[in-house]
């Protein structure tokens, strides 16, 4: 997403690269070496985790995170379990940090040498938690709340010269490509790239992920046949991307291969050498993404049998179990509850709580409430359990909503409080048990969010309450007017730019019609580019058609920053106006800097249509083009041809506790 996406994406890359102990290229280094999205494959020796003879069961612990971050700006942190007077017990480290741009631009999708997962010396269960802002949360979760693809199916497309300067328009009834175009144009081109031995690893990574996003039941076999050889490539980043892509196919044919990768560290990569731990962890995520019942046992086995030195793989396996959905394995809930209660490692316990919430099984509710009520539980477990409770609880059950409200009002850990605010919205968004108790609790939820918007218990609650109000108003028509008016009233009175951005997004999600002119006037007058970005998205969410010309003018600002501001482009697309699309494609053809290529590719993939499929294919296949530009074209093709309305990463990012320092998950989510 333009400036906002770039700022957060670069931060994610920096965190992942630093925490994995990788010397990622900076943008300057990339230019000096001919550009591109990544360094030379295999430049550093592979360093898989050492085998652990001790093994471990559900009650066994796991080591501290591998490769502590080096060179990253410090955030206030303390080991979980350390006493802290300010929180009255266990410290969560959830403190606000500076959100400035990261210096030095890593330019690879995944680090090619992630280092070792050998436990660090000292307390094996030391856990670092990152300070998380509402902007971080929005960046990770926005895709779940921007219903863009259905609107693109009946978009108004630019005519004439095909640039923003052209005011002519023509209507089309099928802007996004149909499945035949995906089958006959996009996928064959991507497979051609994988089959070419001269394709650079950066292009191969992007092509592999695009295949995982685009292929459907009709093309699964061809996709598996094209992707599987990439697991043997010398580039560890490509191996990892390929494993994720195979999982994204959601095919039962991939389960055996991913299971073997996960549990057997001596079979595949580098001419029979050890499978890197990142590939094994990616295989665990892939098994979860596959949503196949046969994936349950391999993932459970990884959690119980792998040892302390393979902590990241066990965490990935727990995440995978949560991604399986409502698979009726009779023992899965009990297994995850046991991990959440008995593991010595707080990270595994927290991820198990998240997995319980994602599974959606009501029998997990008592265990989650108990975890939230346990003042002695590690903060990370409470942070995860409160979000899970918002997914599993029912309005009218007399216990879920009262506990969430108590948490948001009295909890001393900032992020647990903020998660409770979001959980109130998730809980109230669903139907509940029905009858008067559920209606009474929904009214209580609305009143609670309005109070946190107008007179919050703590000032830091306000932007999170704004997002929560938007989530609830988006889901429930009977709450939109009340919540929308509270948000708009506070927006007009608020002076802090960051909070105004959250309020704008919240009112945009509610769809309050009267907010359109107010936000439009603010966008026309503001000089704050970050606020302008949120205002543009909010106007798109509102479907405020009068803002189309203003958004079109805001898309291109050649005076500063990236050559295209794609929040206005996304807002324009949400209005059903494609004037920005051709301009974004034109700029993609000219760009050669990763800071421009990545957001341009993301934007074009999100708002681009069938008219751009063949030009993007030509760009991806053209060996005379800049490597990064070819990879960007593959990224855009993957999103344009994606088989689902929401991007593939949403199941992983939704309700993920961003405070957890999980480098591989950060890197995988950065691939989206």
XYZ file of C-alpha atoms in Angstrom:
672
model
C 0.000 0.000 0.000
C 2.232 2.810 -1.158
C 4.028 4.726 1.581
C 2.277 2.848 4.373
C 2.855 -0.577 2.888
C 6.453 0.281 2.069
C 7.177 1.453 5.606
C 5.703 -1.665 7.189
C 7.010 -4.075 4.553
C 10.573 -2.831 4.928
C 10.230 -3.098 8.685
C 8.992 -6.688 8.333
C 11.889 -7.576 6.058
C 14.383 -5.943 8.417
C 12.963 -7.784 11.422
C 12.926 -11.134 9.635
C 16.397 -10.727 8.182
C 17.986 -9.435 11.369
C 16.340 -12.030 13.580
C 17.487 -14.794 11.281
C 21.021 -13.465 11.298
C 21.113 -12.721 7.572
C 23.145 -10.063 5.787
C 20.324 -8.843 3.555
C 21.188 -6.605 0.656
C 20.280 -2.980 0.949
C 18.776 -1.153 -1.976
C 22.151 0.474 -2.639
C 23.847 -2.914 -2.634
C 21.240 -4.251 -5.039
C 21.818 -1.422 -7.468
C 25.548 -1.973 -7.287
C 25.074 -5.619 -8.196
C 22.643 -5.071 -11.000
C 19.446 -4.691 -8.955
C 16.964 -7.441 -8.350
C 15.050 -8.681 -5.335
C 17.755 -10.752 -3.699
C 21.386 -11.674 -3.319
C 23.196 -14.511 -4.958
C 21.856 -17.889 -3.852
C 24.048 -19.973 -1.652
C 26.375 -17.075 -0.802
C 26.483 -18.189 2.825
C 26.652 -21.776 4.064
C 23.433 -23.472 5.070
C 23.102 -23.917 8.799
C 20.224 -26.223 9.731
C 19.354 -26.881 13.360
C 21.325 -29.650 15.008
C 19.418 -32.842 15.763
C 18.118 -33.149 19.298
C 18.414 -36.604 20.726
C 16.359 -35.770 23.765
C 13.163 -35.312 21.794
C 10.225 -33.895 23.654
C 6.569 -34.434 24.319
C 3.583 -32.228 24.842
C 4.892 -31.430 28.284
C 8.440 -30.801 27.083
C 9.861 -27.342 26.664
C 11.387 -25.639 23.677
C 14.323 -23.362 23.418
C 14.522 -19.637 23.059
C 14.137 -18.127 19.606
C 16.981 -18.704 17.250
C 19.349 -16.009 16.210
C 18.331 -13.047 18.367
C 17.835 -9.891 16.389
C 21.050 -8.039 15.724
C 21.195 -4.413 14.739
C 17.441 -3.793 15.162
C 16.251 -0.680 16.993
C 15.592 -1.616 20.593
C 12.039 -1.922 21.888
C 11.304 -2.111 25.602
C 11.349 -5.834 26.313
C 11.885 -8.233 29.159
C 11.893 -12.021 29.408
C 8.445 -13.446 29.975
C 8.160 -14.247 33.630
C 10.255 -11.310 34.804
C 8.451 -9.242 37.452
C 7.509 -5.726 36.485
C 6.047 -3.231 38.889
C 4.288 -1.281 36.156
C 2.163 -4.252 35.155
C 1.720 -5.791 38.565
C 3.257 -9.081 37.541
C 4.471 -10.538 34.276
C 5.799 -8.070 31.788
C 4.567 -8.223 28.217
C 6.928 -5.695 26.690
C 4.084 -4.235 24.648
C 5.353 -0.668 24.489
C 4.967 1.760 21.652
C 8.059 2.219 19.525
C 9.055 4.640 16.827
C 7.498 3.840 13.460
C 9.968 5.589 11.202
C 11.159 4.003 7.960
C 13.765 1.284 8.282
C 17.221 2.234 7.077
C 18.636 -0.133 4.508
C 16.218 -1.939 2.225
C 16.348 -5.733 2.139
C 15.407 -6.764 -1.354
C 14.804 -10.493 -1.238
C 11.514 -12.262 -0.664
C 13.035 -14.734 1.759
C 16.525 -14.835 3.231
C 18.584 -17.389 1.385
C 20.535 -18.343 4.469
C 18.431 -18.006 7.611
C 21.114 -19.367 9.911
C 20.582 -21.837 12.690
C 17.808 -22.480 15.161
C 20.321 -23.557 17.786
C 19.116 -22.388 21.209
C 20.866 -19.381 22.647
C 22.593 -19.657 25.988
C 20.835 -18.652 29.179
C 17.157 -19.090 29.964
C 15.872 -21.442 27.213
C 12.375 -19.979 27.508
C 13.279 -16.313 27.192
C 10.761 -14.654 24.905
C 10.921 -11.255 23.289
C 7.715 -9.427 22.461
C 7.546 -6.600 19.957
C 5.745 -3.332 20.516
C 2.721 -3.297 18.194
C 0.788 -0.272 16.997
C -2.652 -0.210 15.468
C -0.951 0.575 12.130
C 0.935 -2.720 12.362
C -2.308 -4.562 12.988
C -4.091 -2.846 10.104
C -1.259 -3.545 7.679
C -1.370 -7.256 8.573
C -5.173 -7.565 8.486
C -6.467 -5.011 5.981
C -7.005 -7.625 3.266
C -9.730 -9.250 5.346
C -11.749 -6.027 5.459
C -11.304 -4.557 1.986
C -13.825 -6.333 -0.249
C -12.198 -5.215 -3.466
C -12.423 -8.150 -5.858
C -16.260 -8.221 -6.153
C -16.207 -4.510 -7.026
C -13.568 -5.047 -9.709
C -15.829 -7.408 -11.603
C -17.871 -4.439 -12.869
C -15.286 -1.696 -13.032
C -15.245 1.386 -15.238
C -12.050 1.238 -17.300
C -10.078 4.160 -18.678
C -10.266 4.769 -22.395
C -8.137 6.857 -24.701
C -4.444 6.837 -24.005
C -4.842 4.591 -20.997
C -3.290 6.967 -18.452
C -4.689 9.156 -15.706
C -4.583 12.121 -18.044
C -7.235 10.394 -20.156
C -10.768 11.171 -19.016
C -12.589 8.891 -21.429
C -14.202 5.790 -19.938
C -15.903 2.685 -21.156
C -17.904 0.165 -19.192
C -16.961 -3.494 -18.992
C -18.767 -6.423 -17.446
C -15.681 -8.558 -16.786
C -12.690 -6.569 -15.626
C -10.920 -9.361 -13.758
C -9.727 -12.260 -15.929
C -11.908 -15.332 -16.144
C -10.630 -18.794 -15.237
C -10.003 -19.667 -18.876
C -7.529 -16.788 -19.121
C -5.834 -17.972 -15.938
C -5.625 -21.525 -17.304
C -4.468 -20.669 -20.831
C -2.330 -17.548 -20.337
C -1.186 -16.936 -16.762
C -0.384 -20.434 -15.530
C 1.426 -21.624 -18.693
C 3.678 -18.553 -18.546
C 4.504 -19.148 -14.890
C 5.256 -22.823 -15.529
C 7.487 -21.790 -18.420
C 9.526 -19.642 -16.055
C 9.932 -22.532 -13.612
C 11.052 -24.834 -16.414
C 13.712 -22.407 -17.657
C 17.072 -23.286 -16.037
C 18.259 -19.717 -16.585
C 15.445 -18.061 -14.632
C 16.888 -16.110 -11.672
C 15.891 -17.369 -8.204
C 14.025 -14.108 -7.500
C 11.806 -14.671 -10.535
C 11.350 -18.325 -9.639
C 10.206 -17.450 -6.102
C 7.601 -15.018 -7.389
C 6.436 -17.437 -10.106
C 6.134 -20.338 -7.643
C 4.016 -18.309 -5.242
C 1.863 -17.048 -8.104
C 1.143 -20.614 -9.213
C 0.103 -21.524 -5.671
C -2.345 -18.611 -5.680
C -3.797 -19.147 -9.163
C -4.068 -22.904 -9.686
C -7.410 -24.573 -8.989
C -8.741 -28.128 -9.021
C -8.542 -28.293 -12.796
C -4.861 -27.331 -12.906
C -3.561 -28.795 -9.631
C -1.654 -31.670 -11.195
C 0.218 -29.402 -13.590
C 0.988 -27.030 -10.722
C 2.373 -29.780 -8.497
C 4.477 -31.135 -11.360
C 5.956 -27.692 -12.014
C 6.566 -26.784 -8.377
C 8.033 -29.994 -6.973
C 11.419 -29.741 -8.765
C 11.920 -26.315 -7.173
C 12.296 -28.031 -3.790
C 15.671 -29.278 -5.056
C 16.922 -25.858 -6.118
C 20.050 -24.502 -4.443
C 18.216 -21.366 -3.280
C 16.816 -21.882 0.200
C 14.455 -18.958 -0.314
C 13.012 -20.700 -3.363
C 12.644 -23.977 -1.479
C 10.715 -22.176 1.259
C 8.520 -20.272 -1.195
C 7.792 -23.508 -3.063
C 6.701 -25.310 0.091
C 4.295 -22.479 0.896
C 2.999 -22.482 -2.696
C 2.326 -26.232 -2.578
C 0.309 -25.739 0.602
C -1.650 -22.869 -0.936
C -2.886 -25.282 -3.622
C -5.018 -27.003 -0.932
C -4.510 -30.350 -2.623
C -4.338 -33.759 -0.903
C -1.591 -34.712 -3.359
C 0.902 -32.475 -1.535
C 0.402 -33.827 1.993
C 2.875 -36.718 1.788
C 5.673 -34.586 0.359
C 5.173 -31.856 2.952
C 4.971 -34.421 5.763
C 8.286 -35.922 4.678
C 9.887 -32.483 4.545
C 8.589 -31.669 7.991
C 9.748 -34.734 9.901
C 12.761 -35.981 7.939
C 15.721 -33.630 7.933
C 17.942 -35.804 5.757
C 16.121 -36.455 2.512
C 15.750 -33.628 0.099
C 17.769 -30.491 -0.406
C 21.261 -30.044 -1.814
C 21.951 -33.451 -3.307
C 20.747 -35.425 -0.333
C 21.913 -32.987 2.348
C 19.985 -31.768 5.347
C 16.693 -30.011 4.760
C 17.029 -26.458 6.156
C 14.842 -25.716 9.145
C 13.108 -22.875 7.327
C 11.915 -25.282 4.639
C 10.699 -27.732 7.266
C 8.821 -24.961 9.076
C 7.342 -23.777 5.770
C 6.209 -27.353 5.152
C 4.328 -27.226 8.465
C 2.563 -24.044 7.374
C 1.865 -25.675 4.009
C 0.191 -28.651 5.691
C -2.084 -26.244 7.526
C -2.868 -24.266 4.395
C -3.771 -27.524 2.631
C -6.759 -27.985 4.994
C -6.517 -31.738 4.514
C -7.558 -34.075 7.365
C -4.494 -36.235 6.684
C -2.283 -33.315 7.726
C -3.349 -33.481 11.396
C -1.138 -36.362 12.513
C 2.140 -35.163 10.914
C 1.665 -31.766 12.524
C 0.853 -33.207 15.944
C 3.867 -35.493 15.665
C 6.123 -32.518 14.920
C 4.906 -30.736 18.060
C 5.386 -33.753 20.329
C 8.545 -35.390 18.938
C 10.777 -32.531 17.892
C 13.121 -31.159 20.514
C 14.038 -27.838 22.017
C 16.486 -26.943 19.244
C 13.661 -27.118 16.688
C 11.401 -24.605 18.352
C 10.493 -22.670 15.196
C 9.362 -25.850 13.455
C 7.149 -26.792 16.394
C 5.619 -23.308 16.415
C 4.953 -23.570 12.679
C 3.317 -26.960 13.249
C 0.980 -25.442 15.867
C 0.101 -22.627 13.478
C -0.579 -25.267 10.831
C -2.972 -27.127 13.124
C -4.952 -23.932 13.582
C -5.136 -23.373 9.831
C -6.811 -26.725 9.197
C -10.242 -25.306 9.921
C -13.071 -27.332 11.363
C -11.564 -30.756 10.747
C -13.305 -33.097 13.139
C -10.284 -34.797 14.606
C -11.724 -35.927 17.949
C -8.520 -35.316 19.871
C -7.248 -32.104 18.288
C -8.833 -29.646 20.727
C -7.663 -31.680 23.721
C -4.170 -31.826 22.234
C -3.971 -28.046 21.762
C -5.421 -27.388 25.232
C -2.733 -29.613 26.724
C -0.019 -27.694 24.860
C -1.485 -24.368 26.000
C -1.577 -25.476 29.631
C 1.519 -27.636 30.038
C 4.258 -26.407 27.746
C 7.149 -24.697 29.479
C 7.735 -22.465 26.453
C 5.307 -19.500 26.545
C 5.550 -19.016 22.765
C 4.209 -22.515 22.091
C 1.465 -21.987 24.659
C 0.405 -18.726 23.051
C 0.380 -20.130 19.523
C -1.690 -23.090 20.759
C -4.271 -20.614 22.100
C -4.397 -18.887 18.720
C -4.854 -22.264 17.009
C -7.803 -23.053 19.272
C -9.477 -19.814 18.268
C -8.946 -20.460 14.582
C -10.374 -23.973 14.766
C -13.684 -22.545 15.960
C -14.559 -25.476 18.206
C -16.771 -24.485 21.134
C -15.332 -27.133 23.469
C -12.137 -25.051 23.702
C -13.966 -22.114 25.306
C -13.558 -23.122 29.006
C -9.810 -23.578 28.593
C -9.426 -20.169 26.942
C -11.448 -18.452 29.676
C -9.319 -20.178 32.289
C -6.137 -18.977 30.551
C -7.449 -15.414 30.445
C -8.443 -15.534 34.113
C -5.040 -16.865 35.175
C -3.065 -13.837 36.361
C 0.045 -16.011 36.540
C -0.104 -17.048 32.889
C 2.560 -15.561 30.615
C 1.401 -12.362 28.979
C 1.751 -13.851 25.488
C -0.755 -16.588 26.395
C -3.250 -13.981 27.578
C -2.659 -11.860 24.464
C -3.491 -14.853 22.269
C -6.299 -16.255 24.422
C -8.252 -13.004 24.423
C -8.360 -12.906 20.605
C -9.342 -16.578 20.509
C -12.162 -15.910 22.978
C -13.537 -13.273 20.624
C -13.753 -15.914 17.908
C -15.187 -18.746 19.999
C -17.466 -16.993 22.478
C -21.170 -16.454 21.930
C -23.247 -13.392 22.693
C -25.695 -14.279 25.420
C -23.544 -16.991 27.026
C -23.061 -14.728 30.051
C -19.314 -15.226 30.291
C -17.420 -14.322 27.111
C -18.377 -10.643 26.709
C -18.142 -9.770 30.437
C -14.614 -11.199 30.583
C -13.548 -9.292 27.487
C -14.920 -6.005 28.829
C -13.205 -6.552 32.172
C -9.944 -7.217 30.355
C -10.104 -4.097 28.185
C -10.916 -1.953 31.226
C -8.521 -3.373 33.820
C -5.714 -5.229 32.036
C -2.334 -3.549 32.507
C -0.630 -5.080 29.495
C -1.342 -2.743 26.616
C -1.593 -5.265 23.785
C -3.806 -7.657 25.763
C -6.146 -4.715 26.323
C -6.120 -3.808 22.650
C -6.748 -7.396 21.619
C -9.726 -7.454 23.994
C -11.195 -4.436 22.185
C -10.927 -6.233 18.844
C -12.340 -9.397 20.399
C -15.453 -7.509 21.581
C -16.099 -6.524 17.963
C -15.544 -10.041 16.644
C -17.842 -11.502 19.281
C -20.618 -8.963 18.681
C -20.343 -9.367 14.901
C -21.771 -12.872 15.040
C -25.339 -13.942 15.615
C -24.840 -15.334 19.109
C -27.279 -17.523 20.982
C -30.273 -15.367 20.071
C -33.024 -13.993 22.244
C -32.998 -11.195 24.771
C -29.649 -12.092 26.435
C -27.802 -11.871 23.115
C -29.534 -8.606 22.163
C -28.693 -7.114 25.541
C -25.042 -8.112 25.227
C -24.779 -6.712 21.700
C -26.070 -3.390 22.972
C -23.484 -3.580 25.745
C -20.745 -4.249 23.179
C -21.767 -1.222 21.102
C -21.939 0.986 24.195
C -18.490 -0.222 25.268
C -16.895 0.588 21.921
C -18.566 4.007 21.759
C -17.293 4.809 25.233
C -13.746 3.790 24.293
C -14.004 6.085 21.253
C -15.372 9.107 23.130
C -13.837 8.730 26.608
C -11.469 5.767 26.568
C -10.315 3.988 29.705
C -6.797 4.705 28.455
C -5.970 7.017 25.572
C -4.097 4.287 23.703
C -7.385 2.342 23.481
C -9.029 4.886 21.151
C -7.523 3.913 17.754
C -8.106 0.228 18.473
C -11.701 0.976 19.455
C -12.069 2.860 16.171
C -10.985 -0.191 14.190
C -13.165 -2.471 16.314
C -16.184 -0.224 15.745
C -15.526 -0.413 12.017
C -15.342 -4.207 12.152
C -18.644 -4.442 14.007
C -20.379 -1.795 11.892
C -19.224 -3.543 8.719
C -20.689 -6.852 9.918
C -23.932 -5.662 11.524
C -26.198 -3.174 9.754
C -28.116 -2.484 12.964
C -24.972 -1.002 14.581
C -23.624 1.072 11.665
C -25.351 4.368 12.266
C -24.635 4.549 15.981
C -20.990 3.493 15.693
C -20.409 5.533 12.536
C -21.695 8.719 14.122
C -19.521 8.207 17.206
C -16.480 7.721 14.969
C -17.220 10.751 12.798
C -17.863 12.967 15.811
C -14.530 11.978 17.331
C -12.720 12.333 13.986
C -13.783 15.971 13.735
C -12.643 16.660 17.314
C -9.389 14.634 17.245
C -6.066 16.420 16.744
C -3.608 13.505 16.744
C -2.865 12.401 13.192
C -2.375 8.697 13.935
C -5.655 8.447 15.841
C -7.468 10.349 13.081
C -6.264 7.728 10.592
C -7.800 4.920 12.657
C -11.040 6.873 13.086
C -11.228 7.450 9.332
C -10.772 3.752 8.589
C -13.359 2.845 11.207
C -16.001 5.184 9.820
C -15.159 3.965 6.326
C -15.844 0.371 7.331
C -19.202 1.318 8.851
C -20.290 2.845 5.533
C -21.837 5.935 7.161
C -22.958 8.043 4.138
C -22.720 11.412 5.924
C -19.013 10.839 6.554
C -18.104 11.078 2.856
C -18.119 14.879 2.451
C -16.238 15.358 5.739
C -13.459 12.926 4.829
C -13.292 14.252 1.285
C -12.823 17.816 2.514
C -10.078 16.660 4.870
C -8.301 14.785 2.068
C -8.427 17.855 -0.160
C -6.791 20.043 2.470
C -4.338 17.821 4.366
C -0.610 17.849 3.707
C -0.022 14.794 5.861
C 0.597 11.944 3.419
C 0.058 9.214 6.010
C -3.337 10.618 7.000
C -4.176 11.168 3.331
C -3.529 7.478 2.673
C -6.016 6.398 5.335
C -8.556 8.957 4.167
C -8.299 7.640 0.612
C -8.953 4.086 1.777
C -11.840 5.268 3.943
C -13.499 7.053 1.019
C -13.183 3.889 -1.032
C -14.693 1.818 1.769
C -17.566 4.311 1.963
C -18.056 4.055 -1.821
C -18.251 7.836 -1.897
C -18.373 8.324 -5.660
C -17.940 12.106 -5.479
C -14.353 11.525 -4.347
C -13.285 9.784 -7.584
C -11.640 12.791 -9.233
C -9.881 13.775 -6.010
C -8.532 10.252 -5.553
C -7.394 10.135 -9.168
C -5.487 13.383 -8.668
C -3.960 12.017 -5.461
C -2.706 8.829 -7.111
C 0.255 10.540 -8.721
C 2.420 12.985 -6.824
C 5.797 13.334 -8.453
C 7.124 15.797 -5.894
C 8.069 13.298 -3.199
C 7.890 9.704 -2.050
C 7.074 6.727 -4.274
C 6.039 7.539 -7.847
C 2.526 6.319 -7.106
C 0.436 6.551 -3.966
C -1.573 3.395 -4.150
C -3.928 3.948 -1.217
C -5.726 6.476 -3.461
C -5.462 3.951 -6.285
C -7.093 1.288 -4.097
C -9.733 3.765 -2.959
C -10.441 4.648 -6.584
C -10.748 0.977 -7.458
C -13.203 0.452 -4.606
C -15.344 3.102 -6.270
C -15.347 1.010 -9.450
C -13.037 3.427 -11.283
C -9.970 2.042 -13.061
C -8.289 5.297 -14.029
C -5.239 4.491 -11.904
C -4.623 1.010 -13.294
C -2.858 1.921 -16.521
C -0.723 4.499 -14.741
C 0.436 1.908 -12.210
C 1.347 -0.494 -15.008
C 3.233 2.237 -16.854
C 5.240 3.038 -13.729
C 5.970 -0.659 -13.145
C 7.487 -0.826 -16.623
C 9.776 2.100 -15.768
C 10.757 1.235 -12.190
C 13.942 -0.596 -11.282
C 14.187 0.090 -7.549
C 12.763 -2.434 -5.058
C 11.201 0.352 -3.005
C 9.035 1.140 -6.026
C 8.670 -2.291 -7.614
C 7.182 -4.066 -4.610
C 4.293 -1.662 -3.885
C 3.627 -1.199 -7.608
C 3.365 -4.956 -8.105
C 1.068 -5.305 -5.113
C -1.164 -2.485 -6.257
C -1.371 -3.636 -9.861
C -2.129 -7.171 -8.719
C -4.942 -5.874 -6.540
C -6.614 -3.491 -8.992
C -5.356 -4.773 -12.350
C -7.539 -6.665 -14.784
C -7.682 -8.835 -17.872
C -6.267 -6.095 -20.122
C -2.973 -6.305 -18.255
C -2.518 -10.073 -18.199
C -0.675 -10.445 -21.515
C 1.514 -7.349 -21.025
C 2.527 -8.671 -17.606
C 3.233 -12.105 -19.062
C 5.427 -10.514 -21.720
C 7.258 -8.543 -19.048
C 7.834 -11.617 -16.883
C 9.174 -13.680 -19.797
C 11.411 -10.968 -21.251
C 14.976 -11.941 -20.313
C 16.265 -8.488 -21.262
C 14.215 -6.875 -18.497
C 15.420 -5.973 -15.011
C 15.206 -9.071 -12.790
C 13.223 -7.275 -10.131
C 10.746 -6.021 -12.712
C 10.206 -9.566 -13.987
C 9.632 -10.825 -10.444
C 7.227 -7.956 -9.796
C 5.262 -8.937 -12.900
C 4.927 -12.475 -11.530
C 3.705 -11.123 -8.202
C 1.073 -9.027 -9.959
C -0.054 -11.969 -12.098
C -0.469 -14.119 -9.002
C -2.833 -11.638 -7.396
C -4.746 -10.830 -10.592
C -5.375 -14.520 -11.228
C -5.929 -15.548 -7.607
C -8.682 -18.144 -7.369
C -10.102 -16.801 -4.089
C -11.524 -13.368 -3.331
C -9.144 -12.910 -0.401
C -5.368 -13.344 -0.704
C -3.860 -16.656 0.318
C -2.102 -15.253 3.409
C -5.269 -14.140 5.257
C -5.674 -17.409 7.240
C -2.115 -16.981 8.578
C -2.304 -13.266 9.347
C -5.809 -13.242 10.833
C -5.615 -13.185 14.658
C -1.859 -13.733 14.518
C -0.218 -12.185 17.578
C 2.169 -9.752 15.930
C 4.047 -9.229 19.194
C 5.575 -12.692 18.861
C 8.995 -12.487 17.257
C 8.612 -15.281 14.677
C 11.018 -14.494 11.818
C 9.819 -17.185 9.436
C 6.173 -16.170 9.785
C 7.194 -12.546 9.228
C 9.087 -13.543 6.099
C 6.256 -15.709 4.750
C 3.697 -12.956 5.305
C 6.037 -10.503 3.582
C 5.742 -12.677 0.446
C 2.093 -11.805 0.014
